[in-house]
Short mmCIF file of C-alpha atoms and ligand atoms in Angstrom, two decimals:
data_model
loop_
_atom_site.label_atom_id
_atom_site.label_comp_id
_atom_site.label_asym_id
_atom_site.label_seq_id
_atom_site.Cartn_x
_atom_site.Cartn_y
_atom_site.Cartn_z
CA MET A 110 15.47 -14.37 0.63
CA ALA A 111 14.31 -17.47 -1.34
CA ILE A 112 10.56 -16.50 -2.08
CA ASP A 113 9.21 -19.44 -3.80
CA GLY A 114 6.66 -20.98 -1.53
CA LYS A 115 6.38 -18.01 0.44
CA ILE A 116 2.86 -16.35 1.46
CA ILE A 117 2.55 -12.99 0.12
CA VAL A 118 -0.70 -10.85 0.46
CA LEU A 119 -0.72 -8.12 -2.19
CA THR A 120 -3.49 -5.30 -2.28
CA GLY A 121 -4.43 -3.69 -5.49
CA ALA A 122 -3.44 -6.10 -7.70
CA THR A 123 -6.20 -5.74 -10.11
CA SER A 124 -4.48 -2.71 -11.89
CA GLY A 125 -1.35 -0.83 -12.56
CA ILE A 126 1.60 -1.33 -10.72
CA GLY A 127 -0.14 -4.11 -8.33
CA GLU A 128 -1.10 -6.22 -11.49
CA ASP A 129 2.40 -6.30 -12.84
CA ALA A 130 3.73 -7.17 -9.31
CA ALA A 131 1.43 -10.09 -8.75
CA PHE A 132 2.65 -11.50 -12.52
CA LEU A 133 6.59 -10.81 -11.40
CA LEU A 134 5.72 -12.63 -7.74
CA ALA A 135 3.58 -15.29 -9.08
CA SER A 136 6.28 -16.36 -11.77
CA MET A 137 8.85 -16.53 -8.92
CA GLY A 138 6.75 -19.47 -7.50
CA THR A 139 5.23 -17.65 -4.44
CA LEU A 140 1.62 -18.28 -2.88
CA LEU A 141 -0.30 -14.85 -3.56
CA VAL A 142 -3.17 -13.79 -1.49
CA LEU A 143 -5.04 -11.07 -3.47
CA PRO A 144 -7.43 -9.10 -1.63
CA VAL A 145 -9.72 -7.44 -4.19
CA ARG A 146 -12.69 -5.10 -4.22
CA ASN A 147 -14.45 -6.31 -7.51
CA MET A 148 -14.26 -10.00 -7.56
CA GLU A 149 -15.11 -10.25 -11.48
CA LYS A 150 -11.84 -8.28 -12.06
CA GLY A 151 -10.16 -10.22 -9.68
CA GLU A 152 -11.20 -13.80 -11.29
CA ASN A 153 -10.22 -12.35 -14.82
CA LEU A 154 -6.81 -11.56 -13.19
CA LYS A 155 -6.37 -14.71 -11.40
CA ARG A 156 -7.06 -16.72 -14.76
CA GLU A 157 -4.55 -14.90 -16.42
CA ILE A 158 -1.84 -15.27 -13.99
CA ILE A 159 -2.53 -18.93 -13.95
CA GLU A 160 -2.10 -18.95 -17.63
CA ARG A 161 0.82 -16.76 -18.18
CA THR A 162 2.84 -18.24 -15.01
CA GLY A 163 1.75 -21.58 -14.64
CA ASN A 164 1.34 -20.88 -10.83
CA SER A 165 -2.01 -21.90 -9.54
CA ASN A 166 -1.36 -20.79 -5.96
CA ILE A 167 -3.48 -17.65 -6.24
CA HIS A 168 -5.99 -16.86 -3.59
CA LEU A 169 -8.60 -14.38 -4.43
CA MET A 170 -10.25 -12.71 -1.32
CA GLU A 171 -13.01 -9.90 -1.37
CA CYS A 172 -11.91 -6.74 0.40
CA ASP A 173 -12.94 -3.07 0.06
CA LEU A 174 -10.41 -1.00 1.66
CA ALA A 175 -12.78 1.78 2.00
CA SER A 176 -14.63 -0.33 4.62
CA PHE A 177 -13.16 -0.95 7.94
CA THR A 178 -15.63 -3.93 8.45
CA SER A 179 -14.78 -5.21 5.09
CA ILE A 180 -11.00 -5.09 6.13
CA ARG A 181 -11.80 -6.78 9.43
CA ASN A 182 -13.68 -9.57 7.52
CA PHE A 183 -10.85 -9.99 5.32
CA ALA A 184 -8.18 -10.64 7.90
CA SER A 185 -10.44 -12.81 9.74
CA ASP A 186 -10.87 -15.05 6.92
CA LEU A 187 -7.38 -15.03 6.01
CA LYS A 188 -6.62 -16.26 9.43
CA LYS A 189 -8.61 -19.14 8.86
CA ARG A 190 -6.80 -20.23 6.00
CA PHE A 191 -3.49 -19.26 6.64
CA ASN A 192 -1.66 -19.27 9.83
CA LYS A 193 1.42 -17.37 8.61
CA LEU A 194 2.47 -14.60 6.49
CA HIS A 195 5.72 -13.87 4.97
CA VAL A 196 5.06 -10.49 3.03
CA LEU A 197 2.52 -7.74 3.31
CA ILE A 198 2.55 -5.57 0.35
CA ASN A 199 0.11 -2.42 0.80
CA ASN A 200 0.06 -1.27 -2.75
CA ALA A 201 -3.51 -0.44 -3.34
CA GLY A 202 -4.43 3.43 -3.54
CA ILE A 203 -6.57 6.32 -4.80
CA TRP A 204 -6.05 10.02 -5.95
CA GLU A 205 -9.65 11.37 -5.57
CA ARG A 206 -9.89 14.92 -7.09
CA ASP A 207 -13.10 15.81 -5.21
CA ARG A 208 -13.75 15.21 -1.43
CA LYS A 209 -15.41 11.95 -0.91
CA GLU A 210 -15.94 9.65 2.06
CA THR A 211 -15.47 5.98 2.79
CA VAL A 212 -18.15 3.98 3.92
CA ASP A 213 -16.79 4.84 7.39
CA GLY A 214 -17.12 8.54 6.64
CA ILE A 215 -13.69 9.13 6.35
CA GLU A 216 -12.19 11.41 3.83
CA MET A 217 -11.24 8.97 0.96
CA ASN A 218 -7.43 9.52 0.25
CA PHE A 219 -6.52 9.48 4.15
CA GLY A 220 -9.03 6.54 4.43
CA VAL A 221 -8.16 4.43 1.63
CA ASN A 222 -4.33 5.21 1.56
CA HIS A 223 -3.33 5.51 4.88
CA LEU A 224 -6.16 3.94 7.34
CA ALA A 225 -6.60 1.09 5.70
CA PRO A 226 -2.94 -0.28 5.49
CA PHE A 227 -2.83 0.86 9.10
CA LEU A 228 -5.59 -1.46 10.31
CA LEU A 229 -4.95 -4.36 8.15
CA THR A 230 -1.25 -4.43 8.95
CA ASN A 231 -2.16 -4.55 12.57
CA LEU A 232 -4.61 -6.94 12.16
CA LEU A 233 -1.79 -9.23 10.46
CA LEU A 234 0.77 -8.47 12.86
CA ASP A 235 0.60 -12.12 14.56
CA GLU A 236 0.61 -13.95 11.24
CA LEU A 237 3.79 -12.06 10.20
CA ARG A 238 5.33 -13.04 13.55
CA THR A 239 4.60 -16.34 13.07
CA GLY A 240 6.39 -16.45 9.42
CA ALA A 241 9.43 -14.22 10.77
CA PRO A 242 11.90 -13.36 9.29
CA SER A 243 8.82 -11.34 7.45
CA ARG A 244 8.36 -8.15 5.19
CA ILE A 245 5.95 -5.34 5.26
CA ILE A 246 6.06 -2.86 2.09
CA ASN A 247 4.21 0.23 2.11
CA VAL A 248 3.75 1.94 -1.37
CA SER A 249 4.04 5.49 -0.87
CA SER A 250 5.00 8.19 -3.34
CA THR A 251 7.38 11.16 -3.85
CA ALA A 252 3.85 13.32 -3.54
CA HIS A 253 4.42 12.80 0.13
CA ARG A 254 6.93 15.84 0.13
CA TYR A 255 3.86 18.36 -0.40
CA GLY A 256 1.70 16.53 2.19
CA LYS A 257 2.67 17.47 5.68
CA ILE A 258 -0.14 16.07 7.95
CA ASN A 259 -2.44 18.76 9.45
CA PHE A 260 -3.27 17.34 12.85
CA ASP A 261 -5.91 19.89 13.30
CA ASP A 262 -7.64 18.93 9.98
CA PRO A 263 -6.42 15.23 8.80
CA GLU A 264 -9.37 14.99 6.42
CA GLY A 265 -9.70 18.15 4.70
CA LYS A 266 -13.11 18.99 6.11
CA LYS A 267 -12.29 22.78 6.43
CA ARG A 268 -10.62 23.16 3.24
CA PHE A 269 -10.14 20.44 0.77
CA CYS A 270 -7.19 20.27 -1.91
CA SER A 271 -6.97 17.10 -3.81
CA ILE A 272 -3.03 17.09 -4.33
CA ILE A 273 -2.58 17.90 -0.79
CA ALA A 274 -4.95 15.37 0.22
CA TYR A 275 -3.29 12.79 -1.52
CA GLY A 276 0.29 13.96 -0.35
CA ARG A 277 -0.64 13.73 3.19
CA SER A 278 -2.03 10.20 2.78
CA LYS A 279 1.56 9.33 1.32
CA ASN A 280 3.30 11.16 3.80
CA ALA A 281 1.23 9.08 6.29
CA ASN A 282 2.58 5.99 4.88
CA ILE A 283 6.11 6.93 5.60
CA LEU A 284 5.43 7.93 8.94
CA PHE A 285 3.62 4.66 9.63
CA THR A 286 6.16 2.70 8.05
CA ARG A 287 9.16 4.33 10.46
CA ARG A 288 7.09 3.94 13.62
CA LEU A 289 6.03 0.46 12.81
CA ALA A 290 9.42 -0.61 11.85
CA ARG A 291 10.60 0.15 15.36
CA MET A 292 7.80 -1.51 17.18
CA VAL A 293 8.25 -5.03 15.14
CA GLU A 294 12.00 -4.93 14.98
CA LYS A 295 12.24 -7.45 17.81
CA ASP A 296 9.92 -9.66 16.23
CA GLY A 297 11.96 -10.21 13.00
CA ILE A 298 9.46 -8.25 10.77
CA THR A 299 11.33 -5.55 8.42
CA VAL A 300 9.06 -2.38 7.27
CA ASN A 301 9.88 -0.11 4.55
CA CYS A 302 8.48 1.85 1.95
CA LEU A 303 8.99 2.97 -1.63
CA HIS A 304 7.98 5.48 -4.45
CA PRO A 305 7.34 3.43 -7.73
CA GLY A 306 8.14 6.25 -10.21
CA PHE A 307 5.66 8.18 -12.07
CA VAL A 308 3.94 5.41 -13.72
CA SER A 309 1.16 4.96 -16.38
CA THR A 310 -1.84 3.44 -14.49
CA HIS A 311 -5.44 4.29 -14.03
CA LEU A 312 -4.33 6.49 -10.47
CA PHE A 313 -5.08 9.70 -12.64
CA ASP A 314 -8.07 8.86 -14.15
CA ARG A 315 -10.18 11.10 -11.81
CA LEU A 316 -7.56 13.89 -12.20
CA ASN A 317 -7.87 16.79 -15.02
CA PRO A 318 -7.37 15.42 -18.58
CA LEU A 319 -4.73 17.86 -19.47
CA ILE A 320 -2.38 16.69 -16.29
CA ARG A 321 -3.47 12.96 -17.22
CA TYR A 322 -2.45 13.10 -20.84
CA GLY A 323 0.39 15.61 -20.62
CA GLY A 324 1.82 13.56 -17.80
CA ARG A 325 1.70 10.10 -19.77
CA LEU A 326 4.72 11.52 -21.76
CA PHE A 327 6.91 11.25 -18.93
CA MET A 328 5.69 7.87 -17.10
CA ILE A 329 7.33 4.62 -16.82
CA SER A 330 5.47 1.26 -17.60
CA PRO A 331 3.60 -0.58 -14.62
CA HIS A 332 6.25 -3.26 -15.18
CA LYS A 333 9.24 -0.90 -14.46
CA GLY A 334 7.22 0.38 -11.52
CA ALA A 335 6.47 -3.05 -9.89
CA GLU A 336 10.47 -3.26 -9.94
CA THR A 337 10.91 -1.93 -6.49
CA ILE A 338 8.08 -3.54 -4.70
CA VAL A 339 9.29 -6.92 -6.21
CA TYR A 340 13.03 -6.00 -5.03
CA LEU A 341 12.03 -5.21 -1.32
CA ALA A 342 9.91 -8.30 -1.45
CA SER A 343 12.33 -10.61 -2.58
CA SER A 344 15.98 -9.29 -2.30
CA ASP A 345 18.68 -10.68 -0.05
CA GLU A 346 20.17 -6.88 -0.32
CA VAL A 347 17.44 -5.74 1.93
CA GLU A 348 17.46 -8.54 4.51
CA GLY A 349 17.29 -6.69 7.84
CA VAL A 350 17.02 -3.31 6.43
CA THR A 351 13.74 -1.59 8.05
CA GLY A 352 12.24 1.89 8.61
CA GLU A 353 13.55 2.95 5.11
CA TYR A 354 11.97 4.72 1.99
CA PHE A 355 13.34 3.61 -1.46
CA ALA A 356 12.99 4.57 -5.04
CA ARG A 357 14.79 2.84 -8.06
CA LYS A 358 15.67 0.06 -5.39
CA LYS A 359 17.88 2.72 -3.64
CA ILE A 360 17.29 4.03 -0.26
CA ARG A 361 16.24 7.86 -0.26
CA LYS A 362 15.72 10.57 2.33
CA PRO A 363 12.40 11.56 2.50
CA SER A 364 11.24 14.98 3.25
CA ALA A 365 11.63 16.44 6.98
CA SER A 366 8.19 16.17 7.33
CA ALA A 367 7.97 12.59 6.85
CA ARG A 368 11.07 11.82 9.19
CA ASP A 369 9.29 13.68 12.13
CA ASP A 370 8.87 11.04 14.67
CA ALA A 371 6.82 13.02 16.91
CA ALA A 372 4.47 13.55 13.99
CA ALA A 373 4.63 9.53 13.50
CA GLU A 374 3.63 9.02 17.36
CA LYS A 375 0.62 11.59 16.81
CA LEU A 376 -0.38 9.97 13.78
CA TRP A 377 -0.42 6.44 15.43
CA GLU A 378 -2.58 7.49 18.14
CA LEU A 379 -4.90 9.15 15.99
CA SER A 380 -4.91 6.19 13.73
CA ARG A 381 -5.54 4.09 16.31
CA LYS A 382 -8.61 6.01 17.40
CA TYR A 383 -10.12 5.88 13.90
CA THR A 384 -9.70 2.55 13.60
CA GLY A 385 -10.08 1.01 17.09
CA ILE A 386 -7.24 -0.94 17.03
N1 LIG B 679 1.03 5.50 -10.78
C1 LIG B 679 2.15 6.26 -10.31
O1 LIG B 679 2.66 7.22 -10.65
C2 LIG B 679 2.28 6.46 -8.63
C3 LIG B 679 3.24 7.07 -8.30
C4 LIG B 679 3.40 7.08 -6.64
C5 LIG B 679 2.93 6.15 -6.18
N2 LIG B 679 1.83 5.33 -6.59
C6 LIG B 679 1.03 4.35 -5.82
O2 LIG B 679 1.12 3.26 -6.53
C7 LIG B 679 -0.16 2.50 -5.80
C8 LIG B 679 -0.78 1.55 -6.87
O3 LIG B 679 -1.31 2.63 -7.48
P1 LIG B 679 -1.25 2.61 -9.23
O4 LIG B 679 -0.58 3.83 -9.77
O5 LIG B 679 -1.16 1.02 -9.75
O6 LIG B 679 -2.97 2.98 -9.64
P2 LIG B 679 -4.17 2.08 -10.13
O7 LIG B 679 -3.78 1.45 -11.39
O8 LIG B 679 -5.49 2.74 -9.87
O9 LIG B 679 -4.37 0.71 -8.71
C9 LIG B 679 -5.03 1.17 -7.96
C10 LIG B 679 -5.36 -0.38 -7.30
O10 LIG B 679 -5.99 -0.24 -5.93
C11 LIG B 679 -7.01 -0.96 -5.74
N3 LIG B 679 -8.14 -0.19 -4.91
C12 LIG B 679 -8.46 1.22 -4.88
N4 LIG B 679 -9.44 1.17 -4.03
C13 LIG B 679 -9.76 0.27 -3.59
C14 LIG B 679 -10.45 -0.07 -2.54
N5 LIG B 679 -11.40 0.72 -1.88
N6 LIG B 679 -10.38 -1.48 -2.11
C15 LIG B 679 -9.74 -2.40 -2.66
N7 LIG B 679 -8.87 -2.18 -3.58
C16 LIG B 679 -8.88 -0.67 -4.11
C17 LIG B 679 -7.76 -0.71 -7.30
O11 LIG B 679 -8.48 -1.54 -7.37
P3 LIG B 679 -9.75 -1.66 -8.90
O12 LIG B 679 -9.03 -2.44 -9.83
O13 LIG B 679 -11.04 -2.32 -8.26
O14 LIG B 679 -9.99 -0.17 -8.82
C18 LIG B 679 -6.29 -0.95 -8.11
O15 LIG B 679 -6.20 -2.36 -8.09
C19 LIG B 679 -0.80 3.36 -4.96
O16 LIG B 679 -0.75 3.63 -3.56
C20 LIG B 679 -0.51 4.57 -5.48
O17 LIG B 679 -0.48 5.92 -4.46
C21 LIG B 679 1.60 5.66 -7.96
#
């Protein structure tokens, strides 16, 4: 779709893949809304985007995805400023090595990587309907393959393993994408998710230094990592395509556990209870 002038919300633009996606989208003439938790970092980013792209339609808004109240406040502020939305990109994410909790007392990987986009997206559906044809893009990961959801212990309270907790949150991104895609198809909203590649970013900062530095040898640049996001946001090739998982701009088959529609339904109900949607 012609993307200039389109209103795009992009989370996680202050670092890594999201930062490069923000520069690429701004250079295409979009109106970018950037929810950020660190306003100082956000101001620096905004200044740099305007300087480098000449696009001054960059709107910074405060939003901590580890807090349901902050997400709700952001959504309500956004509704006052914009009555429609064309693209929502749920990119922000974390990989916590130790078991930590959000402001609402929820395990951090599950809370920030899954429940936050679940809540934010549901709060913005009316604006996406008004902006239709519109697109939702969820940044998942190939790590979803080792993270089948454990409904008996979704937050790793009984047993916590960082890799599995992260993988489960990314598996949840795909289940959410597929379930939501069916729900909003009639509204002219498409929903897709992606693996951006193994990208050199701050995501791995909290992991073992050996994995971190060894892994750098095989990683691609954040610019390259942002390409599939920008493709899904802007390309005519994916007009009408929905409920799919992409990598390198191609549809891929996610793991069997991420294609389990019964699990997607169960996760949806669980997420509704957590977020009060
Ligand atoms: N890097 C990879 O190899 C890879 C592979 C597969 C999938 N992914 C996915 O790609 C996405 C982007 O990750 P990245 O690699 O670019 O990591 P990154 O460099 O660490 O960037 C993460 C972004 O998320 C933001 N964020 C984290 N917690 C937040 C919170 N509570 N509230 C608001 N914003 C928050 C960060 O904000 P601050 O700047 O304030 O920290 C930052 O802008 C994630 O969903 C990740 O799971 C990455």
